[in-house]
mmCIF file of C-alpha atoms and ligand atoms in Angstrom:
data_model
loop_
_atom_site.group_PDB
_atom_site.id
_atom_site.type_symbol
_atom_site.label_atom_id
_atom_site.label_comp_id
_atom_site.label_asym_id
_atom_site.label_seq_id
_atom_site.Cartn_x
_atom_site.Cartn_y
_atom_site.Cartn_z
ATOM 1 C CA MET A 25 47.011 -60.995 -10.397
ATOM 2 C CA PHE A 26 44.149 -60.494 -12.805
ATOM 3 C CA SER A 27 44.592 -56.826 -12.291
ATOM 4 C CA ARG A 28 43.493 -54.619 -15.130
ATOM 5 C CA PHE A 29 46.077 -54.045 -17.798
ATOM 6 C CA THR A 30 46.807 -50.442 -18.647
ATOM 7 C CA ARG A 31 49.808 -50.946 -20.954
ATOM 8 C CA ALA A 32 50.934 -53.342 -23.654
ATOM 9 C CA ILE A 33 54.345 -53.465 -25.301
ATOM 10 C CA VAL A 34 54.305 -54.570 -28.936
ATOM 11 C CA ARG A 35 56.786 -54.758 -31.783
ATOM 12 C CA PRO A 36 55.562 -55.066 -35.391
ATOM 13 C CA PRO A 37 57.083 -57.758 -37.593
ATOM 14 C CA SER A 38 60.147 -56.839 -39.609
ATOM 15 C CA PRO A 39 60.439 -57.264 -43.411
ATOM 16 C CA ASN A 40 62.292 -60.580 -42.810
ATOM 17 C CA PHE A 41 59.569 -61.941 -40.528
ATOM 18 C CA ALA A 42 59.231 -65.007 -42.745
ATOM 19 C CA ASP A 43 62.831 -65.994 -41.920
ATOM 20 C CA GLY A 44 61.897 -66.717 -38.276
ATOM 21 C CA LEU A 45 61.488 -70.119 -36.682
ATOM 22 C CA THR A 46 58.540 -72.278 -37.460
ATOM 23 C CA THR A 47 57.495 -75.936 -37.120
ATOM 24 C CA VAL A 48 54.355 -75.746 -39.230
ATOM 25 C CA ASP A 49 54.136 -76.124 -42.955
ATOM 26 C CA ILE A 50 51.221 -73.874 -43.904
ATOM 27 C CA GLY A 51 53.027 -71.431 -46.131
ATOM 28 C CA ARG A 52 55.235 -68.369 -45.767
ATOM 29 C CA PRO A 53 53.691 -65.375 -44.106
ATOM 30 C CA ASP A 54 52.732 -62.312 -46.168
ATOM 31 C CA VAL A 55 54.505 -59.498 -44.244
ATOM 32 C CA ALA A 56 52.189 -56.778 -45.521
ATOM 33 C CA LEU A 57 49.153 -58.734 -44.315
ATOM 34 C CA ALA A 58 50.962 -59.494 -41.005
ATOM 35 C CA LEU A 59 51.460 -55.754 -40.527
ATOM 36 C CA ARG A 60 47.765 -55.113 -41.072
ATOM 37 C CA GLN A 61 46.837 -57.859 -38.608
ATOM 38 C CA HIS A 62 49.298 -56.364 -36.131
ATOM 39 C CA ALA A 63 47.707 -52.979 -36.498
ATOM 40 C CA ALA A 64 44.248 -54.502 -35.877
ATOM 41 C CA TYR A 65 45.621 -56.242 -32.764
ATOM 42 C CA CYS A 66 47.020 -52.936 -31.492
ATOM 43 C CA ASP A 67 43.716 -51.174 -32.170
ATOM 44 C CA ALA A 68 41.937 -53.851 -30.116
ATOM 45 C CA LEU A 69 44.404 -53.382 -27.240
ATOM 46 C CA ALA A 70 43.768 -49.635 -27.280
ATOM 47 C CA ARG A 71 40.036 -50.105 -27.422
ATOM 48 C CA ASN A 72 40.222 -52.270 -24.335
ATOM 49 C CA GLY A 73 42.077 -49.932 -22.070
ATOM 50 C CA CYS A 74 45.744 -50.418 -22.906
ATOM 51 C CA GLU A 75 48.228 -47.729 -23.793
ATOM 52 C CA VAL A 76 50.055 -49.382 -26.706
ATOM 53 C CA ILE A 77 53.829 -48.980 -26.417
ATOM 54 C CA ARG A 78 55.180 -49.636 -29.886
ATOM 55 C CA LEU A 79 58.808 -50.662 -30.224
ATOM 56 C CA PRO A 80 60.449 -50.424 -33.639
ATOM 57 C CA ALA A 81 60.599 -53.486 -35.859
ATOM 58 C CA ASP A 82 63.958 -55.247 -35.388
ATOM 59 C CA ALA A 83 65.257 -57.064 -38.447
ATOM 60 C CA ARG A 84 68.173 -58.564 -36.473
ATOM 61 C CA TYR A 85 65.614 -60.943 -34.988
ATOM 62 C CA PRO A 86 62.897 -62.166 -37.335
ATOM 63 C CA ASP A 87 60.916 -63.558 -34.336
ATOM 64 C CA ALA A 88 61.136 -60.346 -32.346
ATOM 65 C CA THR A 89 57.462 -59.504 -32.903
ATOM 66 C CA PHE A 90 56.705 -62.313 -30.405
ATOM 67 C CA VAL A 91 57.658 -60.023 -27.518
ATOM 68 C CA GLU A 92 55.861 -62.131 -24.932
ATOM 69 C CA ASP A 93 58.591 -64.736 -24.873
ATOM 70 C CA THR A 94 61.316 -62.346 -23.730
ATOM 71 C CA ALA A 95 59.943 -61.257 -20.384
ATOM 72 C CA LEU A 96 57.460 -62.073 -17.674
ATOM 73 C CA ILE A 97 55.653 -59.199 -16.061
ATOM 74 C CA LEU A 98 53.643 -59.439 -12.862
ATOM 75 C CA PRO A 99 51.602 -56.231 -12.969
ATOM 76 C CA GLY A 100 52.350 -54.128 -9.906
ATOM 77 C CA LEU A 101 54.903 -56.584 -8.573
ATOM 78 C CA GLY A 102 57.898 -56.944 -10.853
ATOM 79 C CA ALA A 103 59.385 -58.111 -14.121
ATOM 80 C CA MET A 104 61.812 -60.804 -15.137
ATOM 81 C CA LEU A 105 63.769 -61.150 -18.362
ATOM 82 C CA THR A 106 63.812 -64.651 -19.774
ATOM 83 C CA ARG A 107 66.528 -66.613 -21.483
ATOM 84 C CA PRO A 108 64.928 -67.873 -24.662
ATOM 85 C CA GLY A 109 65.476 -71.512 -25.554
ATOM 86 C CA ALA A 110 66.172 -70.798 -29.233
ATOM 87 C CA GLU A 111 69.663 -69.497 -29.973
ATOM 88 C CA SER A 112 68.409 -67.167 -32.700
ATOM 89 C CA ARG A 113 66.178 -65.350 -30.194
ATOM 90 C CA ALA A 114 68.719 -64.804 -27.407
ATOM 91 C CA GLY A 115 69.510 -61.202 -28.439
ATOM 92 C CA GLU A 116 65.855 -60.145 -28.214
ATOM 93 C CA VAL A 117 66.156 -59.943 -24.437
ATOM 94 C CA ASP A 118 68.546 -56.958 -24.356
ATOM 95 C CA ALA A 119 66.232 -54.979 -26.592
ATOM 96 C CA ILE A 120 63.211 -55.645 -24.396
ATOM 97 C CA ALA A 121 65.184 -54.819 -21.224
ATOM 98 C CA ASP A 122 65.687 -51.281 -22.428
ATOM 99 C CA ALA A 123 61.959 -50.850 -22.888
ATOM 100 C CA LEU A 124 61.057 -52.421 -19.520
ATOM 101 C CA LEU A 125 63.572 -50.388 -17.525
ATOM 102 C CA ARG A 126 61.410 -47.333 -18.165
ATOM 103 C CA TYR A 127 58.671 -48.974 -16.087
ATOM 104 C CA PHE A 128 60.543 -51.282 -13.682
ATOM 105 C CA PRO A 129 63.593 -50.081 -11.727
ATOM 106 C CA THR A 130 65.039 -53.547 -11.501
ATOM 107 C CA LEU A 131 64.690 -56.609 -13.647
ATOM 108 C CA ALA A 132 65.250 -60.184 -12.553
ATOM 109 C CA GLN A 133 66.707 -62.500 -15.172
ATOM 110 C CA ILE A 134 66.856 -66.180 -15.918
ATOM 111 C CA GLY A 135 70.489 -67.299 -15.957
ATOM 112 C CA ALA A 136 72.355 -70.184 -17.623
ATOM 113 C CA PRO A 137 71.907 -73.098 -17.766
ATOM 114 C CA GLY A 138 68.240 -72.236 -17.432
ATOM 115 C CA THR A 139 66.174 -71.443 -20.492
ATOM 116 C CA LEU A 140 62.658 -70.108 -20.450
ATOM 117 C CA ASP A 141 60.295 -68.638 -23.051
ATOM 118 C CA ALA A 142 57.479 -66.766 -21.340
ATOM 119 C CA GLY A 143 55.079 -68.344 -23.814
ATOM 120 C CA ASP A 144 55.460 -71.308 -21.480
ATOM 121 C CA VAL A 145 54.233 -69.318 -18.519
ATOM 122 C CA CYS A 146 50.493 -69.155 -17.732
ATOM 123 C CA GLU A 147 49.420 -67.087 -14.761
ATOM 124 C CA ALA A 148 46.128 -68.023 -13.131
ATOM 125 C CA GLY A 149 45.448 -65.943 -10.032
ATOM 126 C CA GLU A 150 48.096 -66.649 -7.423
ATOM 127 C CA HIS A 151 49.313 -69.758 -9.220
ATOM 128 C CA VAL A 152 51.527 -70.081 -12.282
ATOM 129 C CA PHE A 153 51.774 -73.065 -14.652
ATOM 130 C CA ILE A 154 55.211 -73.407 -16.262
ATOM 131 C CA GLY A 155 55.545 -75.538 -19.353
ATOM 132 C CA ILE A 156 58.595 -77.699 -19.784
ATOM 133 C CA SER A 157 59.000 -77.609 -23.526
ATOM 134 C CA HIS A 158 61.670 -77.735 -26.210
ATOM 135 C CA ARG A 159 62.346 -74.071 -25.231
ATOM 136 C CA THR A 160 61.947 -74.048 -21.434
ATOM 137 C CA ASN A 161 64.025 -76.428 -19.338
ATOM 138 C CA ALA A 162 63.673 -77.562 -15.705
ATOM 139 C CA ASP A 163 66.413 -75.187 -14.511
ATOM 140 C CA GLY A 164 64.646 -72.193 -16.027
ATOM 141 C CA ALA A 165 61.375 -73.259 -14.529
ATOM 142 C CA ALA A 166 62.996 -73.656 -11.106
ATOM 143 C CA GLN A 167 64.525 -70.194 -11.293
ATOM 144 C CA LEU A 168 61.160 -68.715 -12.155
ATOM 145 C CA SER A 169 59.468 -70.632 -9.395
ATOM 146 C CA THR A 170 61.942 -69.263 -6.809
ATOM 147 C CA TRP A 171 61.440 -65.721 -8.057
ATOM 148 C CA LEU A 172 57.651 -66.088 -7.845
ATOM 149 C CA GLN A 173 57.770 -67.275 -4.247
ATOM 150 C CA GLN A 174 58.805 -63.843 -2.947
ATOM 151 C CA PHE A 175 55.394 -62.598 -4.131
ATOM 152 C CA GLY A 176 53.530 -65.472 -2.529
ATOM 153 C CA ILE A 177 52.834 -66.995 -5.923
ATOM 154 C CA THR A 178 52.964 -70.763 -6.232
ATOM 155 C CA SER A 179 53.847 -72.659 -9.374
ATOM 156 C CA CYS A 180 54.004 -76.087 -10.907
ATOM 157 C CA THR A 181 55.416 -77.523 -14.103
ATOM 158 C CA VAL A 182 53.571 -79.167 -16.965
ATOM 159 C CA ASP A 183 55.693 -81.194 -19.373
ATOM 160 C CA ILE A 184 54.430 -80.596 -22.900
ATOM 161 C CA ARG A 185 57.296 -82.213 -24.798
ATOM 162 C CA GLY A 186 55.165 -85.214 -25.711
ATOM 163 C CA ILE A 187 52.232 -83.167 -27.037
ATOM 164 C CA ASP A 188 52.185 -82.690 -30.774
ATOM 165 C CA GLY A 189 51.231 -79.360 -32.280
ATOM 166 C CA ILE A 190 52.053 -76.965 -29.478
ATOM 167 C CA LEU A 191 55.270 -75.007 -29.242
ATOM 168 C CA HIS A 192 54.636 -73.457 -25.849
ATOM 169 C CA LEU A 193 52.337 -74.272 -22.978
ATOM 170 C CA LYS A 194 50.238 -71.247 -23.762
ATOM 171 C CA SER A 195 49.656 -72.545 -27.267
ATOM 172 C CA GLY A 196 47.132 -74.795 -25.514
ATOM 173 C CA ILE A 197 46.019 -73.033 -22.365
ATOM 174 C CA ALA A 198 44.675 -69.659 -21.259
ATOM 175 C CA ALA A 199 43.398 -68.413 -17.923
ATOM 176 C CA LEU A 200 40.035 -66.650 -18.247
ATOM 177 C CA GLU A 201 39.643 -66.216 -14.470
ATOM 178 C CA PRO A 202 41.857 -67.299 -11.580
ATOM 179 C CA ARG A 203 40.003 -70.591 -11.419
ATOM 180 C CA ARG A 204 38.791 -70.991 -14.984
ATOM 181 C CA LEU A 205 41.082 -72.236 -17.724
ATOM 182 C CA VAL A 206 40.792 -72.782 -21.437
ATOM 183 C CA LEU A 207 42.503 -76.123 -22.294
ATOM 184 C CA ILE A 208 43.045 -78.115 -25.463
ATOM 185 C CA GLU A 209 42.004 -81.750 -25.130
ATOM 186 C CA ALA A 210 45.630 -82.934 -24.954
ATOM 187 C CA LEU A 211 46.052 -80.977 -21.725
ATOM 188 C CA ALA A 212 42.550 -81.243 -20.272
ATOM 189 C CA ASN A 213 43.140 -84.314 -18.162
ATOM 190 C CA HIS A 214 46.541 -83.297 -16.802
ATOM 191 C CA SER A 215 46.580 -83.522 -12.966
ATOM 192 C CA ALA A 216 47.939 -79.928 -12.731
ATOM 193 C CA PHE A 217 44.525 -78.673 -13.801
ATOM 194 C CA ALA A 218 42.379 -80.802 -11.476
ATOM 195 C CA GLY A 219 39.839 -78.722 -9.612
ATOM 196 C CA TYR A 220 39.761 -75.920 -12.164
ATOM 197 C CA ASP A 221 36.718 -74.953 -14.116
ATOM 198 C CA VAL A 222 37.761 -75.933 -17.622
ATOM 199 C CA VAL A 223 36.546 -74.667 -20.974
ATOM 200 C CA ARG A 224 37.652 -77.254 -23.521
ATOM 201 C CA VAL A 225 38.737 -76.219 -26.969
ATOM 202 C CA PRO A 226 36.675 -78.192 -29.543
ATOM 203 C CA ALA A 227 38.593 -80.728 -31.620
ATOM 204 C CA GLY A 228 39.936 -79.133 -34.812
ATOM 205 C CA GLU A 229 39.993 -75.664 -33.246
ATOM 206 C CA GLU A 230 43.150 -76.176 -31.108
ATOM 207 C CA TYR A 231 44.698 -72.969 -32.342
ATOM 208 C CA GLY A 232 41.896 -71.199 -30.419
ATOM 209 C CA GLY A 233 43.537 -72.376 -27.167
ATOM 210 C CA ASN A 234 45.880 -69.440 -27.347
ATOM 211 C CA CYS A 235 43.323 -66.819 -26.446
ATOM 212 C CA VAL A 236 43.984 -64.033 -23.991
ATOM 213 C CA ARG A 237 41.871 -62.283 -21.434
ATOM 214 C CA ILE A 238 42.367 -58.510 -21.657
ATOM 215 C CA ASN A 239 40.384 -56.595 -19.100
ATOM 216 C CA ASP A 240 36.651 -57.059 -19.899
ATOM 217 C CA VAL A 241 37.095 -59.075 -23.124
ATOM 218 C CA VAL A 242 38.761 -62.171 -24.483
ATOM 219 C CA PHE A 243 40.936 -61.882 -27.576
ATOM 220 C CA VAL A 244 40.394 -64.917 -29.803
ATOM 221 C CA SER A 245 41.843 -65.780 -33.177
ATOM 222 C CA ALA A 246 39.519 -65.802 -36.178
ATOM 223 C CA GLY A 247 38.388 -69.165 -37.491
ATOM 224 C CA GLN A 248 37.313 -71.113 -34.380
ATOM 225 C CA PRO A 249 33.514 -70.664 -34.401
ATOM 226 C CA ALA A 250 32.579 -73.514 -32.071
ATOM 227 C CA PHE A 251 35.086 -72.319 -29.494
ATOM 228 C CA ASP A 252 33.817 -68.750 -29.789
ATOM 229 C CA ALA A 253 30.286 -69.972 -29.226
ATOM 230 C CA ARG A 254 31.396 -71.727 -26.008
ATOM 231 C CA LEU A 255 32.980 -68.548 -24.706
ATOM 232 C CA ARG A 256 29.961 -66.419 -25.654
ATOM 233 C CA ALA A 257 27.651 -68.904 -23.916
ATOM 234 C CA LEU A 258 29.637 -68.270 -20.765
ATOM 235 C CA GLY A 259 29.041 -64.546 -21.100
ATOM 236 C CA TYR A 260 32.364 -63.416 -22.520
ATOM 237 C CA THR A 261 32.672 -60.587 -25.000
ATOM 238 C CA LEU A 262 35.148 -61.453 -27.720
ATOM 239 C CA GLU A 263 37.586 -59.508 -29.838
ATOM 240 C CA VAL A 264 38.071 -61.697 -32.874
ATOM 241 C CA ILE A 265 41.453 -61.060 -34.551
ATOM 242 C CA ASP A 266 42.823 -62.557 -37.741
ATOM 243 C CA MET A 267 46.127 -64.213 -36.907
ATOM 244 C CA SER A 268 46.677 -66.190 -40.112
ATOM 245 C CA GLU A 269 50.161 -64.895 -40.816
ATOM 246 C CA TYR A 270 51.423 -65.356 -37.233
ATOM 247 C CA ARG A 271 50.060 -68.878 -37.144
ATOM 248 C CA LYS A 272 52.392 -69.705 -40.028
ATOM 249 C CA MET A 273 55.254 -68.863 -37.675
ATOM 250 C CA ASP A 274 53.883 -70.799 -34.633
ATOM 251 C CA GLY A 275 52.682 -67.564 -33.048
ATOM 252 C CA GLY A 276 49.454 -66.824 -31.279
ATOM 253 C CA LEU A 277 47.574 -63.902 -29.783
ATOM 254 C CA SER A 278 49.339 -63.853 -26.436
ATOM 255 C CA CYS A 279 52.844 -63.734 -27.999
ATOM 256 C CA LEU A 280 52.314 -60.428 -29.644
ATOM 257 C CA SER A 281 52.250 -58.302 -26.519
ATOM 258 C CA LEU A 282 53.612 -57.903 -23.008
ATOM 259 C CA ARG A 283 50.764 -56.681 -20.879
ATOM 260 C CA PHE A 284 50.928 -54.957 -17.524
HETATM 261 C C1 CIR B 309 59.366 -69.087 -32.296
HETATM 262 O O1 CIR B 309 59.480 -70.233 -32.780
HETATM 263 O O2 CIR B 309 59.975 -68.754 -31.298
HETATM 264 C C2 CIR B 309 58.462 -68.119 -32.976
HETATM 265 N N1 CIR B 309 58.405 -68.330 -34.371
HETATM 266 C C3 CIR B 309 57.059 -68.177 -32.403
HETATM 267 C C4 CIR B 309 56.951 -67.792 -30.956
HETATM 268 C C5 CIR B 309 55.575 -67.836 -30.434
HETATM 269 N N2 CIR B 309 55.500 -67.390 -29.106
HETATM 270 C C6 CIR B 309 54.572 -67.787 -28.252
HETATM 271 O O3 CIR B 309 53.774 -68.662 -28.522
HETATM 272 N N3 CIR B 309 54.652 -67.241 -27.028
#
């Protein structure tokens, strides 16, 4: 893994985006602004080497813009449909399957009673961290782990159910390199991450933990200046993207695209 991405699937928010799920109380999103932020995100993907594959907005599922949760793609290896842990998002999977079948002849799929949101899946080189969350259960994680084994990819679980403020594992972790992780403080001392080079997210800037490495740059959300400075000091070039409207719906940078 850590191959270069050449494509990214995205879906803009629908007019009823504000009716999606959220656990935060920081206001209702402005859909017009969310659309402008989405366009800026797509421009940044295109600038950094990705063909942007735009799916139509889908008002049946207000959370459908968070395409990342519906599938896991291992570039050059295969793809797996998930089984989202939130009832209201279950139907998103069929819609993403149609898009993925153009690129992958077969798709694996998480089956009941397993549930898994791919926002809980963090790939770091030949190892994958799988969050056990209020969306992803142990059965879903075990199914994913078995599927990964055929590619020689190891995995382990990280239980995040006791950590406040993060919906998915990737709300608080990102892999910058196979052996270098961004971690929020609440995850930084977890034994799963022992031996990794860790870039800690400064207190108060936890939302920055959901950054995403895209080819030669790191996409970061606007508003985390101390974190940005840490990444720049390590030599990273940043694409700073305003995510204010997605944050209101518990979404981050990684959730808005499926990259391969
Ligand atoms: C949800 O609750 O499912 C959406 N409102 C947000 C999903 C964010 N996805 C992600 O972090 N991968």
